[in-house]
Amino acid sequence: MAKKIITIVGVTGNQGASVAELFVGKADWHVRGITRDPNKPASRAWGDKGVELVTADLNDVASLKTAFAGSTVIFGVTDFWGILADPKVQESAQAKGCPGNVAAYEVEVQQGRNIVDAANATVDTLDRFVLSTLSSTKKWSKGQYTHNLHFDGKWEAVDYLKASYPALAKKTSFLQLALYMTNFKTPMGGPVKQSDGTFVLSIPADGDAPVPMVEARHDTGNFVNALLQVEPGKNLLGYASMLSWNEFAALWGKTHGVTCRFQRLDRTILENAIPGGVGEELADMFGYIGDFGYDGRDPSVVYPKDLGVPVPVYTIEEYIKEEDWSGVL
């Protein structure tokens, strides 16, 4: 019996690698990984594990159509931050006289549409299209937050899919990955040691609002696997833990035997700290999460517990306990 084919966009990224890790261990699945450079070490590592590496570029829809051909399942994802770091995108922003994040948004929107167009080319044989996305900040905040472009750019692909390809939409599941736990180890995202030995978590957000969190490299595959066990059409918020910034700070401190407290940061500090529109974007993201929820309280969103199938996750307690925090402590 022929194996089912799952084709994974961005197999060397956090989300794609998590999906590949899970499905490469399933005897009835053939894993196909899309990469721009099959010769780089990260790509070759997957080839050594039995993943079929296919060269394709998200900016080239024709290459994606070739890569997707014959797929039973397609996992699609775009990487705003990777796009933003591309020197060509930065050069384009300078030439246009716009912030770097605006140029990255434009590229991500087009890449999302390219993935959708290519997936539709296989719609007659495709069983499921799983599209990684994020909520529409402008829509759900009613225009209060307009700079959270790495959210809005991903949702543009959803609107495009629904408007353009109704048959594909009927075979699609949407996956909104929660805030990455790994962000908390960055200088702008995690606890910072003070002169008195205590720690402060400074974020421009409501300290009491619930925030969904996930270790994407660990759990994305589990969410995709669960979505394939239920009917299409689900709009899943993929998270492992839901807690406020005050609760996170207290938990982090308790785990390490130190005092850690949350302090609401003035958003202008973040805006001024990171150039290229990124500081303003992150400030909008935190404000949106606090005021409207990570998913904008979209009534179509479901949680892992709502799927009716087992969804193992890596909790924030496990992450804080097992992660190496020596650089922070």
Coordinates of C-alpha atoms in Angstrom, one line a residue:
M1 CA 0.0 0.0 0.0
A2 CA 1.4 3.4 -1.0
K3 CA 2.3 5.7 1.8
K4 CA 0.5 9.0 2.3
I5 CA 2.6 12.1 1.6
I6 CA 2.8 15.0 3.9
T7 CA 4.6 18.0 2.4
I8 CA 6.0 20.5 4.9
V9 CA 6.9 24.1 4.1
G10 CA 9.9 25.3 6.0
V11 CA 11.1 21.9 7.2
T12 CA 14.2 23.5 8.9
G13 CA 12.1 26.0 10.9
N14 CA 10.6 25.6 14.3
Q15 CA 7.1 24.7 13.1
G16 CA 8.0 22.7 10.1
A17 CA 10.7 20.7 11.9
S18 CA 8.2 19.8 14.7
V19 CA 5.8 18.4 12.1
A20 CA 8.5 16.5 10.3
E21 CA 9.8 15.0 13.6
L22 CA 6.4 13.6 14.4
F23 CA 5.5 12.2 11.0
V24 CA 8.9 10.8 10.1
G25 CA 8.2 8.3 12.8
K26 CA 4.9 7.1 11.3
A27 CA 5.3 4.0 9.1
D28 CA 2.4 4.9 6.8
W29 CA 3.6 8.4 6.0
H30 CA 6.2 9.7 3.6
V31 CA 7.6 13.0 4.6
R32 CA 8.5 15.6 2.0
G33 CA 10.3 18.7 3.2
I34 CA 10.5 22.0 1.2
T35 CA 13.7 24.0 1.5
R36 CA 15.5 26.6 -0.5
D37 CA 18.8 25.0 0.0
P38 CA 18.9 21.2 0.4
N39 CA 22.6 21.2 0.8
K40 CA 22.7 23.3 4.0
P41 CA 23.5 21.2 7.2
A42 CA 20.0 21.7 8.7
S43 CA 18.4 20.3 5.5
R44 CA 20.8 17.4 5.1
A45 CA 20.0 16.4 8.7
W46 CA 16.4 15.8 7.6
G47 CA 17.6 13.9 4.5
D48 CA 19.6 11.6 6.8
K49 CA 16.3 10.9 8.7
G50 CA 14.5 9.8 5.6
V51 CA 12.8 13.0 4.6
E52 CA 12.6 13.7 0.9
L53 CA 14.0 17.1 0.3
V54 CA 12.5 19.2 -2.4
T55 CA 13.9 22.6 -3.5
A56 CA 11.3 25.3 -3.8
D57 CA 11.0 29.0 -3.1
L58 CA 8.0 30.7 -1.5
N59 CA 8.4 33.6 -3.8
D60 CA 8.1 31.2 -6.8
V61 CA 4.6 29.7 -7.0
A62 CA 5.6 27.4 -9.9
S63 CA 8.3 25.7 -7.8
L64 CA 5.7 25.2 -5.0
K65 CA 3.2 23.6 -7.3
T66 CA 5.9 21.1 -8.4
A67 CA 6.8 20.4 -4.7
F68 CA 3.2 19.9 -3.6
A69 CA 2.3 17.6 -6.4
G70 CA 0.9 14.3 -5.2
S71 CA 0.6 15.4 -1.5
T72 CA -2.0 13.9 0.8
V73 CA -1.5 16.6 3.3
I74 CA 0.3 20.0 3.0
F75 CA 1.5 22.1 6.0
G76 CA 2.0 25.7 5.0
V77 CA 3.7 28.4 7.0
T78 CA 5.4 31.7 6.4
D79 CA 8.2 33.3 8.4
F80 CA 7.8 37.1 8.9
W81 CA 10.9 37.4 11.0
G82 CA 13.0 35.5 8.6
I83 CA 11.7 37.7 5.8
L84 CA 12.5 40.8 7.8
A85 CA 16.1 39.6 8.3
D86 CA 16.6 39.2 4.6
P87 CA 19.1 41.9 3.3
K88 CA 17.1 42.1 0.1
V89 CA 13.9 43.0 2.0
Q90 CA 15.8 45.6 3.9
E91 CA 17.2 47.1 0.7
S92 CA 13.6 47.1 -0.7
A93 CA 12.4 49.0 2.3
Q94 CA 15.1 51.6 2.0
A95 CA 14.3 52.0 -1.7
K96 CA 10.6 52.4 -1.0
G97 CA 11.2 54.7 2.0
C98 CA 9.1 52.5 4.3
P99 CA 9.9 50.7 7.5
G100 CA 11.5 47.3 7.3
N101 CA 8.5 45.6 8.8
V102 CA 6.1 47.0 6.2
A103 CA 8.3 45.6 3.4
A104 CA 8.4 42.3 5.2
Y105 CA 4.6 42.3 5.5
E106 CA 4.2 42.8 1.8
V107 CA 6.5 39.8 1.1
E108 CA 4.8 37.6 3.6
V109 CA 1.3 38.4 2.2
Q110 CA 2.5 37.4 -1.3
Q111 CA 4.2 34.2 0.0
G112 CA 1.0 33.2 1.8
R113 CA -1.0 33.6 -1.4
N114 CA 1.6 31.6 -3.3
I115 CA 1.3 28.7 -0.9
V116 CA -2.5 28.9 -1.2
D117 CA -2.3 29.0 -5.0
A118 CA 0.0 26.0 -5.1
A119 CA -2.0 24.0 -2.7
N120 CA -5.1 24.6 -4.8
A121 CA -3.4 23.1 -7.7
T122 CA -3.5 19.7 -5.9
V123 CA -7.1 20.1 -4.5
D124 CA -8.5 17.2 -6.5
T125 CA -6.1 14.7 -4.7
L126 CA -5.4 16.6 -1.5
D127 CA -7.0 15.3 1.7
R128 CA -6.0 18.2 4.0
F129 CA -4.3 21.6 3.9
V130 CA -3.1 22.8 7.3
L131 CA -2.3 26.5 7.2
S132 CA -0.4 28.2 10.0
T133 CA -1.8 31.6 10.6
L134 CA -2.5 34.3 13.3
S135 CA -5.5 36.4 14.1
S136 CA -6.5 39.5 12.3
T137 CA -5.4 42.3 14.7
K138 CA -6.9 45.1 12.7
K139 CA -10.3 43.4 12.4
W140 CA -10.7 42.2 16.0
S141 CA -9.3 45.3 17.6
K142 CA -11.6 47.4 15.3
G143 CA -8.7 49.4 14.0
Q144 CA -7.2 50.1 17.5
Y145 CA -4.0 48.2 16.6
T146 CA -2.7 48.6 13.1
H147 CA 1.0 47.8 13.3
N148 CA 0.9 44.1 14.3
L149 CA 1.9 43.1 10.8
H150 CA 3.2 39.6 11.5
F151 CA -0.3 38.7 12.7
D152 CA -2.2 40.5 9.9
G153 CA 0.0 39.3 7.1
K154 CA -0.6 35.7 8.0
W155 CA -4.4 36.1 8.2
E156 CA -4.4 37.7 4.7
A157 CA -3.7 34.2 3.4
V158 CA -6.8 32.9 5.1
D159 CA -9.0 35.6 3.6
Y160 CA -7.4 35.0 0.2
L161 CA -8.0 31.3 0.4
K162 CA -11.7 31.6 1.4
A163 CA -12.4 34.2 -1.3
S164 CA -10.6 32.4 -4.1
Y165 CA -10.8 28.7 -3.6
P166 CA -14.0 27.4 -1.9
A167 CA -13.2 23.7 -2.7
L168 CA -9.7 24.1 -1.0
A169 CA -11.3 25.9 1.9
K170 CA -13.5 22.9 2.6
K171 CA -10.3 20.8 3.0
T172 CA -8.4 23.3 5.2
S173 CA -7.6 23.5 8.9
F174 CA -6.2 26.6 10.4
L175 CA -3.6 26.6 13.1
Q176 CA -2.8 29.7 15.2
L177 CA 0.4 29.0 17.1
A178 CA 0.5 30.8 20.5
L179 CA 3.3 33.0 21.8
Y180 CA 6.6 31.2 21.7
M181 CA 8.0 30.3 25.1
T182 CA 11.4 30.7 23.6
N183 CA 10.8 34.5 23.3
F184 CA 11.3 34.7 27.1
K185 CA 15.0 34.1 26.8
T186 CA 15.6 37.2 24.7
P187 CA 16.8 40.5 26.2
M188 CA 13.5 42.2 25.3
G189 CA 11.2 39.3 26.3
G190 CA 12.4 37.7 29.5
P191 CA 13.2 38.3 33.2
V192 CA 16.2 40.7 33.8
K193 CA 18.3 40.6 36.9
Q194 CA 18.3 43.7 39.0
S195 CA 21.1 45.1 41.2
D196 CA 19.5 43.7 44.4
G197 CA 19.4 40.2 43.0
T198 CA 15.7 40.1 42.1
F199 CA 14.3 39.8 38.6
V200 CA 11.9 41.9 36.7
L201 CA 9.8 41.0 33.6
S202 CA 9.0 44.2 31.7
I203 CA 6.4 44.0 29.0
P204 CA 4.0 46.8 27.7
A205 CA 0.9 44.8 28.5
D206 CA -1.8 44.1 31.0
G207 CA -0.1 41.9 33.6
D208 CA -3.4 40.1 34.5
A209 CA -4.6 39.2 31.0
P210 CA -4.3 35.5 30.0
V211 CA -1.7 34.8 27.4
P212 CA -1.5 31.5 25.5
M213 CA 2.1 30.0 25.3
V214 CA 3.7 27.2 23.3
E215 CA 7.0 25.6 22.5
A216 CA 6.5 25.5 18.8
R217 CA 9.5 23.2 18.1
H218 CA 8.0 20.7 20.4
D219 CA 4.2 20.9 19.9
T220 CA 3.4 22.0 16.3
G221 CA 3.5 18.5 15.1
N222 CA 1.1 17.4 17.9
F223 CA -1.4 20.1 16.8
V224 CA -1.2 19.1 13.1
N225 CA -1.6 15.4 14.0
A226 CA -4.7 16.2 16.0
L227 CA -6.2 18.4 13.3
L228 CA -5.8 15.5 10.8
Q229 CA -7.9 13.3 13.1
V230 CA -11.0 15.6 13.1
E231 CA -13.0 17.2 10.3
P232 CA -11.5 20.1 8.4
G233 CA -12.6 23.7 9.0
K234 CA -11.2 24.0 12.6
N235 CA -9.5 27.3 13.5
L236 CA -7.3 26.0 16.3
L237 CA -5.4 28.1 18.8
G238 CA -2.4 25.9 19.5
Y239 CA -1.2 26.5 23.0
A240 CA 0.2 24.4 25.9
S241 CA -0.3 26.8 28.8
M242 CA -2.5 29.8 29.5
L243 CA -1.3 32.3 32.2
S244 CA -0.9 36.0 32.8
W245 CA 2.4 37.8 32.9
N246 CA 2.1 38.2 36.7
E247 CA 1.6 34.4 36.9
F248 CA 4.5 33.7 34.6
A249 CA 6.9 36.0 36.6
A250 CA 5.8 34.3 39.9
L251 CA 6.2 30.8 38.4
W252 CA 9.6 31.6 36.9
G253 CA 10.9 33.0 40.2
K254 CA 9.5 30.1 42.3
T255 CA 11.1 27.6 40.0
H256 CA 14.5 29.2 40.3
G257 CA 14.3 30.1 43.9
V258 CA 14.4 33.9 43.3
T259 CA 12.0 36.8 43.4
C260 CA 10.6 37.8 40.0
R261 CA 7.9 40.3 39.4
F262 CA 6.1 41.7 36.5
Q263 CA 6.3 45.4 35.6
R264 CA 4.2 47.1 32.9
L265 CA 6.6 48.8 30.5
D266 CA 5.7 52.1 28.8
R267 CA 5.2 51.1 25.2
T268 CA 7.3 54.1 24.0
I269 CA 10.4 52.5 25.5
L270 CA 10.0 49.4 23.3
E271 CA 9.1 51.5 20.3
N272 CA 12.3 53.5 20.7
A273 CA 14.5 50.4 21.5
I274 CA 14.0 48.6 18.2
P275 CA 14.2 50.4 14.9
G276 CA 12.6 49.7 11.5
G277 CA 9.0 49.7 12.9
V278 CA 9.6 46.6 14.9
G279 CA 9.4 48.2 18.3
E280 CA 6.1 49.7 17.5
E281 CA 4.9 46.4 16.0
L282 CA 5.8 44.4 19.2
A283 CA 4.2 47.1 21.4
D284 CA 1.0 46.7 19.3
M285 CA 1.2 42.9 19.6
F286 CA 1.4 43.0 23.4
G287 CA -1.3 45.7 23.6
Y288 CA -3.6 43.6 21.4
I289 CA -3.0 40.4 23.4
G290 CA -3.8 42.2 26.6
D291 CA -6.9 44.1 25.4
F292 CA -8.4 41.7 22.9
G293 CA -6.8 38.3 23.5
Y294 CA -4.2 36.6 21.4
D295 CA -6.9 35.3 19.1
G296 CA -8.9 38.5 19.2
R297 CA -11.7 36.5 20.8
D298 CA -12.6 35.2 17.3
P299 CA -15.7 33.1 18.0
S300 CA -14.6 30.5 15.4
V301 CA -11.5 29.6 17.4
V302 CA -11.3 26.3 19.2
Y303 CA -8.8 25.1 21.8
P304 CA -6.9 21.8 21.9
K305 CA -9.3 20.4 24.5
D306 CA -12.2 21.1 22.1
L307 CA -10.9 18.7 19.4
G308 CA -12.0 15.5 21.2
V309 CA -8.7 13.8 20.6
P310 CA -5.5 13.5 22.7
V311 CA -3.1 16.5 22.2
P312 CA 0.1 16.1 24.2
V313 CA 1.8 19.4 25.0
Y314 CA 5.0 20.7 26.7
T315 CA 3.8 23.0 29.4
I316 CA 5.3 26.3 30.6
E317 CA 6.2 24.6 33.9
E318 CA 8.2 22.0 32.1
Y319 CA 9.9 24.6 29.9
I320 CA 10.9 26.9 32.7
K321 CA 12.2 23.9 34.7
E322 CA 14.1 22.2 31.9
E323 CA 15.4 25.1 29.8
D324 CA 19.0 26.4 30.4
W325 CA 18.6 29.9 32.0
S326 CA 22.3 30.3 32.9
G327 CA 22.6 33.3 30.6
V328 CA 19.7 35.0 32.5
L329 CA 20.4 33.9 36.0

